[in-house]
JSON list of C-alpha atoms in Angstrom, two decimals:
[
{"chain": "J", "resi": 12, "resn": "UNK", "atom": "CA", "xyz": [-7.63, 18.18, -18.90]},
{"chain": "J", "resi": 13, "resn": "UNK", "atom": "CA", "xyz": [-4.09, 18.99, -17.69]},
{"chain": "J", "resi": 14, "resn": "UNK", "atom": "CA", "xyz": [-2.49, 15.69, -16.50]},
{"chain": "J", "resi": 15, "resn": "UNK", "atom": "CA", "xyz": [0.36, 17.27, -16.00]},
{"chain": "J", "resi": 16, "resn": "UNK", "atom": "CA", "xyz": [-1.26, 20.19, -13.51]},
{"chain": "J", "resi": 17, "resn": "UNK", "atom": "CA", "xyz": [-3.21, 17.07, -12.04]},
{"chain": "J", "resi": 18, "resn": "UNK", "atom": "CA", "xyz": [0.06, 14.91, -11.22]},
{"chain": "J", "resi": 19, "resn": "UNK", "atom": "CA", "xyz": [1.97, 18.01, -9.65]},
{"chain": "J", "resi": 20, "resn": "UNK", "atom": "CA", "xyz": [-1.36, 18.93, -7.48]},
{"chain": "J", "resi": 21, "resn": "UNK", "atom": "CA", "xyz": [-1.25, 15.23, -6.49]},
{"chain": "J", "resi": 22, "resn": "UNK", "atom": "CA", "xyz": [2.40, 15.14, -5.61]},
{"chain": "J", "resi": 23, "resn": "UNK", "atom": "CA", "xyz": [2.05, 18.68, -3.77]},
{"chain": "J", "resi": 24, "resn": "UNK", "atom": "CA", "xyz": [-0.90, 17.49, -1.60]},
{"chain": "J", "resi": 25, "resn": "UNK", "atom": "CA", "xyz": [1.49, 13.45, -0.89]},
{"chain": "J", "resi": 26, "resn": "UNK", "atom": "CA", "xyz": [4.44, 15.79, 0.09]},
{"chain": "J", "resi": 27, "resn": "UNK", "atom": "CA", "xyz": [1.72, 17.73, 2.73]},
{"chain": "J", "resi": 28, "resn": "UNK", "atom": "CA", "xyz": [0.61, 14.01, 3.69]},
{"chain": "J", "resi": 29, "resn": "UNK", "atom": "CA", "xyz": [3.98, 12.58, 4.46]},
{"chain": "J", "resi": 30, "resn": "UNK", "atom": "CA", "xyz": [4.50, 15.50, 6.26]},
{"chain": "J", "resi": 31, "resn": "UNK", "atom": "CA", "xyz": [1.33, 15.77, 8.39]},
{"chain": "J", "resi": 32, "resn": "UNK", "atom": "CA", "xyz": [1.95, 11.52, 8.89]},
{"chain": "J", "resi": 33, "resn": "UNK", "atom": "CA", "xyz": [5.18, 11.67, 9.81]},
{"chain": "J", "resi": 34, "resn": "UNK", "atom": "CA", "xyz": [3.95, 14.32, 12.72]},
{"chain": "J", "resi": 35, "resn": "UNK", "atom": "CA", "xyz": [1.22, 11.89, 13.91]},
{"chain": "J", "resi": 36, "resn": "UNK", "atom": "CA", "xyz": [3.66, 9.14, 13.85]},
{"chain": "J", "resi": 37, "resn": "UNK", "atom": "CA", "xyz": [6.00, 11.21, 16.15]},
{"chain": "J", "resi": 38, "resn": "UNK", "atom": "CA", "xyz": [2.95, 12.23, 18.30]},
{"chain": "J", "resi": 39, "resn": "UNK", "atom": "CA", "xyz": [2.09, 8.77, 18.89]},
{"chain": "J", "resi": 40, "resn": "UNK", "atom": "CA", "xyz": [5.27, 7.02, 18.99]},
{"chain": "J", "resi": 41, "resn": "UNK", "atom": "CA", "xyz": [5.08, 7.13, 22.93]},
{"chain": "J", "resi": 42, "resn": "UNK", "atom": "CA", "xyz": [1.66, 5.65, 23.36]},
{"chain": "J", "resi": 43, "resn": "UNK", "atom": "CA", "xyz": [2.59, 2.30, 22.51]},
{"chain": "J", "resi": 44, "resn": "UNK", "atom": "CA", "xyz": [1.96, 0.97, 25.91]},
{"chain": "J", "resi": 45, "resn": "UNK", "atom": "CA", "xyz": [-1.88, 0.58, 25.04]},
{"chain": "J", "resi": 46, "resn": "UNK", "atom": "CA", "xyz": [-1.11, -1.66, 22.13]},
{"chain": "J", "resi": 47, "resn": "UNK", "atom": "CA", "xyz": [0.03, -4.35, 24.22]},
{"chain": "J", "resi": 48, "resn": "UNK", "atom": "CA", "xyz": [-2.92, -7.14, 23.86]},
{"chain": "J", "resi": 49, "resn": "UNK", "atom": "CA", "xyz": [-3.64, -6.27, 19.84]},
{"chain": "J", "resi": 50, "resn": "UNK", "atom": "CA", "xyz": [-2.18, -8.11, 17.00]},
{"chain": "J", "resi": 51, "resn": "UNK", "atom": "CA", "xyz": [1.35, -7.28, 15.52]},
{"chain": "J", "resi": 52, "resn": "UNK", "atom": "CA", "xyz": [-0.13, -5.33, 12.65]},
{"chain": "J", "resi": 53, "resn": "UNK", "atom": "CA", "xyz": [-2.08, -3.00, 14.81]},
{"chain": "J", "resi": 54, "resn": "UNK", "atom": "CA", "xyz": [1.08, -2.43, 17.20]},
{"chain": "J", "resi": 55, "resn": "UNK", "atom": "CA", "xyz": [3.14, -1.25, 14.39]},
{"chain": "J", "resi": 56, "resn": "UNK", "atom": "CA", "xyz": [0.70, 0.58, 12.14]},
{"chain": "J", "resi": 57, "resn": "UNK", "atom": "CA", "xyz": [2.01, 4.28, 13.48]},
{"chain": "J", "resi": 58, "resn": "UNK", "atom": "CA", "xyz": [4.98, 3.11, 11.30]},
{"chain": "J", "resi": 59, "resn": "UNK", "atom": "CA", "xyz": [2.86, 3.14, 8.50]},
{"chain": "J", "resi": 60, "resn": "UNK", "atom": "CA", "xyz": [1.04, 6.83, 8.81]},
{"chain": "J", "resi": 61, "resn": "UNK", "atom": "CA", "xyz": [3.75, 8.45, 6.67]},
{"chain": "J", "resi": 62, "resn": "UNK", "atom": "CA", "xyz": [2.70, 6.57, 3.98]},
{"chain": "J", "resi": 63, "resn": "UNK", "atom": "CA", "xyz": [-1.53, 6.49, 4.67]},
{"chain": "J", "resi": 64, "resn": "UNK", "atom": "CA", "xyz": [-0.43, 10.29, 4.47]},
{"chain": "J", "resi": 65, "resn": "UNK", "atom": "CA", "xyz": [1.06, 10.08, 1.26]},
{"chain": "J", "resi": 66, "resn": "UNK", "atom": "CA", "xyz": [-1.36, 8.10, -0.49]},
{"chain": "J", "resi": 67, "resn": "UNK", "atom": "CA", "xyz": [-4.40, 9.64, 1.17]},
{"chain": "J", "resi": 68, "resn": "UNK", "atom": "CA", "xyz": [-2.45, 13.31, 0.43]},
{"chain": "J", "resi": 69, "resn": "UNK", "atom": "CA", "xyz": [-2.08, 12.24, -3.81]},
{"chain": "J", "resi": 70, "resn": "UNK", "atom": "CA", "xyz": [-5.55, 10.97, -4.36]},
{"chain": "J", "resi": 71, "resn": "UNK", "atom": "CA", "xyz": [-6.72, 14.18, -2.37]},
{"chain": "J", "resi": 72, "resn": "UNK", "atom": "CA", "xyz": [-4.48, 16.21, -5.11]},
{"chain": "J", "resi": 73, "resn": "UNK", "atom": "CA", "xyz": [-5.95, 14.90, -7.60]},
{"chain": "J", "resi": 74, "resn": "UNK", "atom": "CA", "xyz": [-9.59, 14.50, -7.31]},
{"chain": "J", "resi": 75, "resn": "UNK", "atom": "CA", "xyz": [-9.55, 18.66, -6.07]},
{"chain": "J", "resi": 76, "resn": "UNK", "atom": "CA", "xyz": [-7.12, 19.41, -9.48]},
{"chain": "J", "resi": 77, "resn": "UNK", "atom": "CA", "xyz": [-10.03, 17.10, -11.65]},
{"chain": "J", "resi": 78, "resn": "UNK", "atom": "CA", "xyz": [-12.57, 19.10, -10.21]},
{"chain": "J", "resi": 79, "resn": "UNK", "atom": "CA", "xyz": [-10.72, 22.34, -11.06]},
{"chain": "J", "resi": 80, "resn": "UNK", "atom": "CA", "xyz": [-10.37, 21.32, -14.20]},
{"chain": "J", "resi": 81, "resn": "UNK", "atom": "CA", "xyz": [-14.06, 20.11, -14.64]},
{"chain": "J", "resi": 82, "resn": "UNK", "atom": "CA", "xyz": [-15.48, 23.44, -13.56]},
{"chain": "J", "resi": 83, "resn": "UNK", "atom": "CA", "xyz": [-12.97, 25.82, -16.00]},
{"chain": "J", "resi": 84, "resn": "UNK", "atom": "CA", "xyz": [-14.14, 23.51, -18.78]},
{"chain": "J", "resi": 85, "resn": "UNK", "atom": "CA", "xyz": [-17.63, 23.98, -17.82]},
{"chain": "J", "resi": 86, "resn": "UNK", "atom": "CA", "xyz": [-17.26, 27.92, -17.57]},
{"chain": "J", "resi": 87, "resn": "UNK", "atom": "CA", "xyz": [-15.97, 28.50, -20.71]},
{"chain": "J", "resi": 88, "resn": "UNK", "atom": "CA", "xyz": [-18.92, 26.73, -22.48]}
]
């Protein structure tokens, strides 16, 4: 397996992540009216979507790279 081709799919797919996160943190940025009777972590989580996006994005990356990988391997035998 490529680790290399795996790692660059993975950061590829984080920067996508970030990006779409970053969007739904913007989106909902203005809704935090609703938030007023949860706990502290809950009210601030939006500020935290970039990086669900990034993570989520990576392991995304890499599991669709691995099964790339996996299935030209099993072709060629």
């Amino acid at each position: 397996m490529n680790i290399r081709l795996i790692i660059f799919s993975g950061i590829v797919t984080a920067t996508l992540g970030t990006v779409l996160g970053t969007a739904a943190k913007e989106i909902c940025k203005d809704h935090t009216y609703h938030a007023r009777y949860e706990s502290q972590f809950y009210q601030n989580l939006y500020d935290k979507y970039s990086i669900f996006g990034a993570g989520l994005g990576f392991a995304i990356g890499c599991t669709q790279q691995c099964i790339r990988e996996l299935k030209t391997k099993r072709e060629k035998n």
